[in-house]
Each structure stands twice: as C-alpha cells, then as structure tokens.
Amino acid sequence: MTLRPILTVDGDLATLKRKSAPVAEVNDGLRALMDDMLETMYAAPGIGLAAIQVGVPKRVIVMDLARGEGPPQPRHFVNPEILWASEETVPYEEGCLSVPEIFDEVERATKVLLRYLDYYGEAVEEEADGLYAVCIQHEIDHLDGILFIDHLSRLKRDRAVSKVKKAARVVA
Ligand code: NI
C-alpha cells in the first residue's frame, strides 16, 4: 500500500472539478487503488475519500466512520448511486481533506437509499442515515466535481478558497 498525495483546492481545483467516470470492472488493480486510498485517508486523517482527491477520475470512494474509536470499519464504494433521498434535510458542519482547515454547515438529506459495488464487485443496496448519509452525499458530490464549499454562498466559498491559498503559502 502506498500513501498518495491528496489534491487541494489551492493547486488542483481543475482536477477536483472533473466528473469521474464509471468503473468497468472491480479487479485487483482497482482494489490496490482502494487500499491506497484507505491508507491515505487514515493517515490524513479523514472519514471519507474519493478517488479524484488523489487524482484518479474514477467513481470510487472509501470511508470509515469509526474515527479511531473501536475497530476499523472500512467501507468501499464503486459506482455508487443515490436511488432515493429523503425530502427532510439536516445541517451538518462539514470539512474536506481537499479544503483543509475550512468547516461550514451544509444541508443534506437525512436519509438516502444507495446502490454500489463493494470491494469484491458485489452489488449492494442499502439505506444510510446519520453521519453515513451525510458523508456518502459529500463523497458522491466529489465524483461529480462538486465540493462542499460549492453548497455555500459565493462569498463564503471565495473566502474559503483564499484562506486555503494563504495557509498554503505560509506552510511553503
Ligand atoms: Ni471531501
């Protein structure tokens, strides 16, 4: 497994805005990518990561909502789709590994019905609610080139991007 660099809005916005393509086959190469993504996500640390965040424009997501409390619960999603979303929404303070240090409230459906292929290419259909629902909607957005700051007002979004850029300059 290899740690991969995570793209951020200050240098890699054009890549992050790309729409990712469906995966044709879940094979060993794809599983190696998912293994790398999980390791990268754990090291960051984060609770979800989309392939485009490591520069790979494929519809692949990894997630672990355990956040280091108790045993790891890695989840893998290939070609995930939201089949149904509740009309009821809930605000949640989100962050993103590609938008470091920025947190803001986004409204998401409280419950969604998901369909995806798992690590072994098996089709899964399941309901998600709570943090799981919020996180999968955030990650599927990534596959469509949408960042959580795109759900904020233009003013807040511009402020977030310039804050990340300024922080990057300080570190460099
Ligand atoms: Ni994100």
mmCIF file with all atom_site columns, C-alpha atoms and ligand atoms in Angstrom:
data_model
loop_
_atom_site.group_PDB
_atom_site.id
_atom_site.type_symbol
_atom_site.label_atom_id
_atom_site.label_alt_id
_atom_site.label_comp_id
_atom_site.label_asym_id
_atom_site.label_entity_id
_atom_site.label_seq_id
_atom_site.pdbx_PDB_ins_code
_atom_site.Cartn_x
_atom_site.Cartn_y
_atom_site.Cartn_z
_atom_site.occupancy
_atom_site.B_iso_or_equiv
_atom_site.pdbx_formal_charge
_atom_site.auth_seq_id
_atom_site.auth_comp_id
_atom_site.auth_asym_id
_atom_site.auth_atom_id
_atom_site.pdbx_PDB_model_num
ATOM   1   C  CA . MET A 1 1   ? 0.000   0.000  0.000   1.00 0.00 ? 1   MET A CA 1
ATOM   2   C  CA . THR A 1 2   ? 1.156   3.481  -0.814  1.00 0.00 ? 2   THR A CA 1
ATOM   3   C  CA . LEU A 1 3   ? 0.249   6.852  0.594   1.00 0.00 ? 3   LEU A CA 1
ATOM   4   C  CA . ARG A 1 4   ? -0.873  9.135  -2.214  1.00 0.00 ? 4   ARG A CA 1
ATOM   5   C  CA . PRO A 1 5   ? -0.789  12.931 -2.137  1.00 0.00 ? 5   PRO A CA 1
ATOM   6   C  CA . ILE A 1 6   ? -4.210  14.489 -1.579  1.00 0.00 ? 6   ILE A CA 1
ATOM   7   C  CA . LEU A 1 7   ? -5.146  17.234 -4.045  1.00 0.00 ? 7   LEU A CA 1
ATOM   8   C  CA . THR A 1 8   ? -6.362  20.521 -2.562  1.00 0.00 ? 8   THR A CA 1
ATOM   9   C  CA . VAL A 1 9   ? -8.289  23.498 -3.931  1.00 0.00 ? 9   VAL A CA 1
ATOM   10  C  CA . ASP A 1 10  ? -5.291  25.824 -3.839  1.00 0.00 ? 10  ASP A CA 1
ATOM   11  C  CA . GLY A 1 11  ? -3.324  23.972 -6.537  1.00 0.00 ? 11  GLY A CA 1
ATOM   12  C  CA . ASP A 1 12  ? -5.578  21.334 -8.040  1.00 0.00 ? 12  ASP A CA 1
ATOM   13  C  CA . LEU A 1 13  ? -9.021  22.877 -8.374  1.00 0.00 ? 13  LEU A CA 1
ATOM   14  C  CA . ALA A 1 14  ? -9.315  21.987 -12.082 1.00 0.00 ? 14  ALA A CA 1
ATOM   15  C  CA . THR A 1 15  ? -8.792  18.273 -11.350 1.00 0.00 ? 15  THR A CA 1
ATOM   16  C  CA . LEU A 1 16  ? -11.146 18.326 -8.351  1.00 0.00 ? 16  LEU A CA 1
ATOM   17  C  CA . LYS A 1 17  ? -13.856 19.853 -10.598 1.00 0.00 ? 17  LYS A CA 1
ATOM   18  C  CA . ARG A 1 18  ? -13.667 16.934 -13.061 1.00 0.00 ? 18  ARG A CA 1
ATOM   19  C  CA . LYS A 1 19  ? -16.530 14.473 -13.343 1.00 0.00 ? 19  LYS A CA 1
ATOM   20  C  CA . SER A 1 20  ? -15.291 10.949 -12.614 1.00 0.00 ? 20  SER A CA 1
ATOM   21  C  CA . ALA A 1 21  ? -16.014 8.041  -14.959 1.00 0.00 ? 21  ALA A CA 1
ATOM   22  C  CA . PRO A 1 22  ? -17.774 4.781  -14.026 1.00 0.00 ? 22  PRO A CA 1
ATOM   23  C  CA . VAL A 1 23  ? -15.597 1.753  -13.322 1.00 0.00 ? 23  VAL A CA 1
ATOM   24  C  CA . ALA A 1 24  ? -15.989 -1.108 -15.825 1.00 0.00 ? 24  ALA A CA 1
ATOM   25  C  CA . GLU A 1 25  ? -14.612 -3.902 -13.645 1.00 0.00 ? 25  GLU A CA 1
ATOM   26  C  CA . VAL A 1 26  ? -13.665 -4.363 -9.982  1.00 0.00 ? 26  VAL A CA 1
ATOM   27  C  CA . ASN A 1 27  ? -10.288 -6.086 -10.312 1.00 0.00 ? 27  ASN A CA 1
ATOM   28  C  CA . ASP A 1 28  ? -7.012  -6.332 -8.379  1.00 0.00 ? 28  ASP A CA 1
ATOM   29  C  CA . GLY A 1 29  ? -5.801  -3.016 -9.807  1.00 0.00 ? 29  GLY A CA 1
ATOM   30  C  CA . LEU A 1 30  ? -8.895  -1.259 -8.508  1.00 0.00 ? 30  LEU A CA 1
ATOM   31  C  CA . ARG A 1 31  ? -8.596  -2.990 -5.126  1.00 0.00 ? 31  ARG A CA 1
ATOM   32  C  CA . ALA A 1 32  ? -4.976  -1.773 -4.901  1.00 0.00 ? 32  ALA A CA 1
ATOM   33  C  CA . LEU A 1 33  ? -6.225  1.775  -5.562  1.00 0.00 ? 33  LEU A CA 1
ATOM   34  C  CA . MET A 1 34  ? -8.873  1.388  -2.823  1.00 0.00 ? 34  MET A CA 1
ATOM   35  C  CA . ASP A 1 35  ? -6.220  0.049  -0.399  1.00 0.00 ? 35  ASP A CA 1
ATOM   36  C  CA . ASP A 1 36  ? -4.007  3.072  -1.128  1.00 0.00 ? 36  ASP A CA 1
ATOM   37  C  CA . MET A 1 37  ? -6.946  5.427  -0.716  1.00 0.00 ? 37  MET A CA 1
ATOM   38  C  CA . LEU A 1 38  ? -7.877  3.965  2.683   1.00 0.00 ? 38  LEU A CA 1
ATOM   39  C  CA . GLU A 1 39  ? -4.304  4.193  3.934   1.00 0.00 ? 39  GLU A CA 1
ATOM   40  C  CA . THR A 1 40  ? -4.086  7.773  2.673   1.00 0.00 ? 40  THR A CA 1
ATOM   41  C  CA . MET A 1 41  ? -7.413  8.626  4.331   1.00 0.00 ? 41  MET A CA 1
ATOM   42  C  CA . TYR A 1 42  ? -6.406  7.099  7.682   1.00 0.00 ? 42  TYR A CA 1
ATOM   43  C  CA . ALA A 1 43  ? -3.077  8.954  7.622   1.00 0.00 ? 43  ALA A CA 1
ATOM   44  C  CA . ALA A 1 44  ? -4.684  12.328 6.830   1.00 0.00 ? 44  ALA A CA 1
ATOM   45  C  CA . PRO A 1 45  ? -6.817  11.635 8.981   1.00 0.00 ? 45  PRO A CA 1
ATOM   46  C  CA . GLY A 1 46  ? -10.283 11.725 7.430   1.00 0.00 ? 46  GLY A CA 1
ATOM   47  C  CA . ILE A 1 47  ? -13.511 9.693  7.372   1.00 0.00 ? 47  ILE A CA 1
ATOM   48  C  CA . GLY A 1 48  ? -14.064 9.619  3.606   1.00 0.00 ? 48  GLY A CA 1
ATOM   49  C  CA . LEU A 1 49  ? -12.062 9.967  0.404   1.00 0.00 ? 49  LEU A CA 1
ATOM   50  C  CA . ALA A 1 50  ? -12.997 9.967  -3.283  1.00 0.00 ? 50  ALA A CA 1
ATOM   51  C  CA . ALA A 1 51  ? -10.538 8.743  -5.930  1.00 0.00 ? 51  ALA A CA 1
ATOM   52  C  CA . ILE A 1 52  ? -10.440 12.145 -7.642  1.00 0.00 ? 52  ILE A CA 1
ATOM   53  C  CA . GLN A 1 53  ? -8.915  13.537 -4.423  1.00 0.00 ? 53  GLN A CA 1
ATOM   54  C  CA . VAL A 1 54  ? -5.807  11.509 -5.221  1.00 0.00 ? 54  VAL A CA 1
ATOM   55  C  CA . GLY A 1 55  ? -6.066  12.499 -8.891  1.00 0.00 ? 55  GLY A CA 1
ATOM   56  C  CA . VAL A 1 56  ? -7.827  9.391  -10.216 1.00 0.00 ? 56  VAL A CA 1
ATOM   57  C  CA . PRO A 1 57  ? -11.057 10.273 -12.088 1.00 0.00 ? 57  PRO A CA 1
ATOM   58  C  CA . LYS A 1 58  ? -12.917 7.022  -11.301 1.00 0.00 ? 58  LYS A CA 1
ATOM   59  C  CA . ARG A 1 59  ? -16.190 6.605  -9.408  1.00 0.00 ? 59  ARG A CA 1
ATOM   60  C  CA . VAL A 1 60  ? -14.600 5.102  -6.294  1.00 0.00 ? 60  VAL A CA 1
ATOM   61  C  CA . ILE A 1 61  ? -14.978 6.102  -2.635  1.00 0.00 ? 61  ILE A CA 1
ATOM   62  C  CA . VAL A 1 62  ? -13.572 4.785  0.640   1.00 0.00 ? 62  VAL A CA 1
ATOM   63  C  CA . MET A 1 63  ? -14.924 5.574  4.079   1.00 0.00 ? 63  MET A CA 1
ATOM   64  C  CA . ASP A 1 64  ? -14.527 4.681  7.734   1.00 0.00 ? 64  ASP A CA 1
ATOM   65  C  CA . LEU A 1 65  ? -16.839 6.327  10.202  1.00 0.00 ? 65  LEU A CA 1
ATOM   66  C  CA . ALA A 1 66  ? -15.277 4.676  13.284  1.00 0.00 ? 66  ALA A CA 1
ATOM   67  C  CA . ARG A 1 67  ? -12.790 7.573  13.579  1.00 0.00 ? 67  ARG A CA 1
ATOM   68  C  CA . GLY A 1 68  ? -10.297 5.508  15.545  1.00 0.00 ? 68  GLY A CA 1
ATOM   69  C  CA . GLU A 1 69  ? -12.861 4.629  18.226  1.00 0.00 ? 69  GLU A CA 1
ATOM   70  C  CA . GLY A 1 70  ? -13.050 0.845  18.324  1.00 0.00 ? 70  GLY A CA 1
ATOM   71  C  CA . PRO A 1 71  ? -12.019 -1.454 15.466  1.00 0.00 ? 71  PRO A CA 1
ATOM   72  C  CA . PRO A 1 72  ? -11.687 -0.015 11.941  1.00 0.00 ? 72  PRO A CA 1
ATOM   73  C  CA . GLN A 1 73  ? -14.801 -0.272 9.755   1.00 0.00 ? 73  GLN A CA 1
ATOM   74  C  CA . PRO A 1 74  ? -13.519 0.307  6.225   1.00 0.00 ? 74  PRO A CA 1
ATOM   75  C  CA . ARG A 1 75  ? -16.160 0.693  3.519   1.00 0.00 ? 75  ARG A CA 1
ATOM   76  C  CA . HIS A 1 76  ? -15.589 0.666  -0.240  1.00 0.00 ? 76  HIS A CA 1
ATOM   77  C  CA . PHE A 1 77  ? -17.955 2.043  -2.874  1.00 0.00 ? 77  PHE A CA 1
ATOM   78  C  CA . VAL A 1 78  ? -17.586 1.552  -6.612  1.00 0.00 ? 78  VAL A CA 1
ATOM   79  C  CA . ASN A 1 79  ? -20.021 3.337  -8.962  1.00 0.00 ? 79  ASN A CA 1
ATOM   80  C  CA . PRO A 1 80  ? -22.201 4.495  -6.037  1.00 0.00 ? 80  PRO A CA 1
ATOM   81  C  CA . GLU A 1 81  ? -25.622 5.925  -6.847  1.00 0.00 ? 81  GLU A CA 1
ATOM   82  C  CA . ILE A 1 82  ? -28.286 7.549  -4.732  1.00 0.00 ? 82  ILE A CA 1
ATOM   83  C  CA . LEU A 1 83  ? -31.564 5.857  -5.698  1.00 0.00 ? 83  LEU A CA 1
ATOM   84  C  CA . TRP A 1 84  ? -33.698 7.890  -3.314  1.00 0.00 ? 84  TRP A CA 1
ATOM   85  C  CA . ALA A 1 85  ? -33.136 10.777 -0.914  1.00 0.00 ? 85  ALA A CA 1
ATOM   86  C  CA . SER A 1 86  ? -35.442 11.957 1.867   1.00 0.00 ? 86  SER A CA 1
ATOM   87  C  CA . GLU A 1 87  ? -37.016 15.376 1.488   1.00 0.00 ? 87  GLU A CA 1
ATOM   88  C  CA . GLU A 1 88  ? -36.112 16.019 5.088   1.00 0.00 ? 88  GLU A CA 1
ATOM   89  C  CA . THR A 1 89  ? -32.675 17.609 5.400   1.00 0.00 ? 89  THR A CA 1
ATOM   90  C  CA . VAL A 1 90  ? -30.291 18.236 8.264   1.00 0.00 ? 90  VAL A CA 1
ATOM   91  C  CA . PRO A 1 91  ? -27.478 20.774 8.624   1.00 0.00 ? 91  PRO A CA 1
ATOM   92  C  CA . TYR A 1 92  ? -24.067 19.293 9.399   1.00 0.00 ? 92  TYR A CA 1
ATOM   93  C  CA . GLU A 1 93  ? -20.736 21.036 9.834   1.00 0.00 ? 93  GLU A CA 1
ATOM   94  C  CA . GLU A 1 94  ? -18.581 19.547 7.085   1.00 0.00 ? 94  GLU A CA 1
ATOM   95  C  CA . GLY A 1 95  ? -14.905 19.629 6.283   1.00 0.00 ? 95  GLY A CA 1
ATOM   96  C  CA . CYS A 1 96  ? -12.904 18.136 3.418   1.00 0.00 ? 96  CYS A CA 1
ATOM   97  C  CA . LEU A 1 97  ? -9.320  16.908 3.035   1.00 0.00 ? 97  LEU A CA 1
ATOM   98  C  CA . SER A 1 98  ? -9.177  18.894 -0.227  1.00 0.00 ? 98  SER A CA 1
ATOM   99  C  CA . VAL A 1 99  ? -10.271 22.103 1.524   1.00 0.00 ? 99  VAL A CA 1
ATOM   100 C  CA . PRO A 1 100 ? -8.028  21.994 4.614   1.00 0.00 ? 100 PRO A CA 1
ATOM   101 C  CA . GLU A 1 101 ? -8.939  23.890 7.782   1.00 0.00 ? 101 GLU A CA 1
ATOM   102 C  CA . ILE A 1 102 ? -12.335 25.019 6.463   1.00 0.00 ? 102 ILE A CA 1
ATOM   103 C  CA . PHE A 1 103 ? -15.559 23.884 8.136   1.00 0.00 ? 103 PHE A CA 1
ATOM   104 C  CA . ASP A 1 104 ? -19.076 25.038 7.375   1.00 0.00 ? 104 ASP A CA 1
ATOM   105 C  CA . GLU A 1 105 ? -22.671 23.885 7.560   1.00 0.00 ? 105 GLU A CA 1
ATOM   106 C  CA . VAL A 1 106 ? -24.233 22.115 4.593   1.00 0.00 ? 106 VAL A CA 1
ATOM   107 C  CA . GLU A 1 107 ? -27.827 20.854 4.357   1.00 0.00 ? 107 GLU A CA 1
ATOM   108 C  CA . ARG A 1 108 ? -28.092 17.227 3.221   1.00 0.00 ? 108 ARG A CA 1
ATOM   109 C  CA . ALA A 1 109 ? -30.885 14.678 3.011   1.00 0.00 ? 109 ALA A CA 1
ATOM   110 C  CA . THR A 1 110 ? -31.195 12.896 6.359   1.00 0.00 ? 110 THR A CA 1
ATOM   111 C  CA . LYS A 1 111 ? -31.640 9.521  4.690   1.00 0.00 ? 111 LYS A CA 1
ATOM   112 C  CA . VAL A 1 112 ? -30.656 8.049  1.313   1.00 0.00 ? 112 VAL A CA 1
ATOM   113 C  CA . LEU A 1 113 ? -31.022 4.719  -0.472  1.00 0.00 ? 113 LEU A CA 1
ATOM   114 C  CA . LEU A 1 114 ? -27.721 3.665  -2.033  1.00 0.00 ? 114 LEU A CA 1
ATOM   115 C  CA . ARG A 1 115 ? -26.624 1.235  -4.698  1.00 0.00 ? 115 ARG A CA 1
ATOM   116 C  CA . TYR A 1 116 ? -22.954 0.420  -5.281  1.00 0.00 ? 116 TYR A CA 1
ATOM   117 C  CA . LEU A 1 117 ? -20.436 -2.355 -5.904  1.00 0.00 ? 117 LEU A CA 1
ATOM   118 C  CA . ASP A 1 118 ? -18.334 -3.395 -2.922  1.00 0.00 ? 118 ASP A CA 1
ATOM   119 C  CA . TYR A 1 119 ? -14.621 -4.314 -2.662  1.00 0.00 ? 119 TYR A CA 1
ATOM   120 C  CA . TYR A 1 120 ? -15.327 -7.630 -4.396  1.00 0.00 ? 120 TYR A CA 1
ATOM   121 C  CA . GLY A 1 121 ? -17.599 -6.218 -7.091  1.00 0.00 ? 121 GLY A CA 1
ATOM   122 C  CA . GLU A 1 122 ? -20.795 -7.457 -5.402  1.00 0.00 ? 122 GLU A CA 1
ATOM   123 C  CA . ALA A 1 123 ? -23.865 -5.235 -5.868  1.00 0.00 ? 123 ALA A CA 1
ATOM   124 C  CA . VAL A 1 124 ? -25.181 -3.770 -2.619  1.00 0.00 ? 124 VAL A CA 1
ATOM   125 C  CA . GLU A 1 125 ? -28.331 -1.795 -1.952  1.00 0.00 ? 125 GLU A CA 1
ATOM   126 C  CA . GLU A 1 126 ? -28.727 -0.196 1.473   1.00 0.00 ? 126 GLU A CA 1
ATOM   127 C  CA . GLU A 1 127 ? -30.146 2.719  3.388   1.00 0.00 ? 127 GLU A CA 1
ATOM   128 C  CA . ALA A 1 128 ? -27.884 5.271  5.017   1.00 0.00 ? 128 ALA A CA 1
ATOM   129 C  CA . ASP A 1 129 ? -28.754 7.813  7.660   1.00 0.00 ? 129 ASP A CA 1
ATOM   130 C  CA . GLY A 1 130 ? -26.934 9.943  10.237  1.00 0.00 ? 130 GLY A CA 1
ATOM   131 C  CA . LEU A 1 131 ? -23.239 10.614 9.571   1.00 0.00 ? 131 LEU A CA 1
ATOM   132 C  CA . TYR A 1 132 ? -23.179 7.827  6.966   1.00 0.00 ? 132 TYR A CA 1
ATOM   133 C  CA . ALA A 1 133 ? -25.814 9.630  4.867   1.00 0.00 ? 133 ALA A CA 1
ATOM   134 C  CA . VAL A 1 134 ? -24.016 12.981 5.162   1.00 0.00 ? 134 VAL A CA 1
ATOM   135 C  CA . CYS A 1 135 ? -20.629 11.501 4.286   1.00 0.00 ? 135 CYS A CA 1
ATOM   136 C  CA . ILE A 1 136 ? -21.759 9.480  1.262   1.00 0.00 ? 136 ILE A CA 1
ATOM   137 C  CA . GLN A 1 137 ? -23.546 12.522 -0.207  1.00 0.00 ? 137 GLN A CA 1
ATOM   138 C  CA . HIS A 1 138 ? -20.374 14.600 0.289   1.00 0.00 ? 138 HIS A CA 1
ATOM   139 C  CA . GLU A 1 139 ? -18.245 11.909 -1.384  1.00 0.00 ? 139 GLU A CA 1
ATOM   140 C  CA . ILE A 1 140 ? -20.606 11.259 -4.322  1.00 0.00 ? 140 ILE A CA 1
ATOM   141 C  CA . ASP A 1 141 ? -20.535 15.030 -4.905  1.00 0.00 ? 141 ASP A CA 1
ATOM   142 C  CA . HIS A 1 142 ? -16.752 14.700 -5.374  1.00 0.00 ? 142 HIS A CA 1
ATOM   143 C  CA . LEU A 1 143 ? -17.360 12.185 -8.183  1.00 0.00 ? 143 LEU A CA 1
ATOM   144 C  CA . ASP A 1 144 ? -19.400 14.869 -9.937  1.00 0.00 ? 144 ASP A CA 1
ATOM   145 C  CA . GLY A 1 145 ? -16.787 17.580 -9.390  1.00 0.00 ? 145 GLY A CA 1
ATOM   146 C  CA . ILE A 1 146 ? -18.711 19.234 -6.561  1.00 0.00 ? 146 ILE A CA 1
ATOM   147 C  CA . LEU A 1 147 ? -17.005 20.356 -3.346  1.00 0.00 ? 147 LEU A CA 1
ATOM   148 C  CA . PHE A 1 148 ? -18.861 21.033 -0.100  1.00 0.00 ? 148 PHE A CA 1
ATOM   149 C  CA . ILE A 1 149 ? -17.954 24.714 -0.404  1.00 0.00 ? 149 ILE A CA 1
ATOM   150 C  CA . ASP A 1 150 ? -19.950 24.784 -3.663  1.00 0.00 ? 150 ASP A CA 1
ATOM   151 C  CA . HIS A 1 151 ? -23.051 24.444 -1.478  1.00 0.00 ? 151 HIS A CA 1
ATOM   152 C  CA . LEU A 1 152 ? -22.159 27.670 0.370   1.00 0.00 ? 152 LEU A CA 1
ATOM   153 C  CA . SER A 1 153 ? -22.778 31.245 -0.740  1.00 0.00 ? 153 SER A CA 1
ATOM   154 C  CA . ARG A 1 154 ? -20.302 32.599 -3.310  1.00 0.00 ? 154 ARG A CA 1
ATOM   155 C  CA . LEU A 1 155 ? -18.882 34.935 -0.668  1.00 0.00 ? 155 LEU A CA 1
ATOM   156 C  CA . LYS A 1 156 ? -18.217 32.093 1.783   1.00 0.00 ? 156 LYS A CA 1
ATOM   157 C  CA . ARG A 1 157 ? -16.789 29.896 -0.987  1.00 0.00 ? 157 ARG A CA 1
ATOM   158 C  CA . ASP A 1 158 ? -14.360 32.561 -2.233  1.00 0.00 ? 158 ASP A CA 1
ATOM   159 C  CA . ARG A 1 159 ? -13.318 33.292 1.335   1.00 0.00 ? 159 ARG A CA 1
ATOM   160 C  CA . ALA A 1 160 ? -12.677 29.576 1.965   1.00 0.00 ? 160 ALA A CA 1
ATOM   161 C  CA . VAL A 1 161 ? -10.509 29.177 -1.152  1.00 0.00 ? 161 VAL A CA 1
ATOM   162 C  CA . SER A 1 162 ? -8.430  32.283 -0.416  1.00 0.00 ? 162 SER A CA 1
ATOM   163 C  CA . LYS A 1 163 ? -7.978  31.132 3.192   1.00 0.00 ? 163 LYS A CA 1
ATOM   164 C  CA . VAL A 1 164 ? -6.643  27.755 1.966   1.00 0.00 ? 164 VAL A CA 1
ATOM   165 C  CA . LYS A 1 165 ? -4.325  29.536 -0.505  1.00 0.00 ? 165 LYS A CA 1
ATOM   166 C  CA . LYS A 1 166 ? -2.986  31.819 2.210   1.00 0.00 ? 166 LYS A CA 1
ATOM   167 C  CA . ALA A 1 167 ? -2.398  28.861 4.536   1.00 0.00 ? 167 ALA A CA 1
ATOM   168 C  CA . ALA A 1 168 ? -0.552  27.001 1.740   1.00 0.00 ? 168 ALA A CA 1
ATOM   169 C  CA . ARG A 1 169 ? 1.758   29.997 1.253   1.00 0.00 ? 169 ARG A CA 1
ATOM   170 C  CA . VAL A 1 170 ? 2.563   30.085 4.970   1.00 0.00 ? 170 VAL A CA 1
ATOM   171 C  CA . VAL A 1 171 ? 3.466   26.390 5.020   1.00 0.00 ? 171 VAL A CA 1
ATOM   172 C  CA . ALA A 1 172 ? 5.555   26.689 1.853   1.00 0.00 ? 172 ALA A CA 1
HETATM 173 NI NI . NI  B 2 .   ? -14.338 15.965 0.663   1.00 0.00 ? 1   NI  B NI 1
#
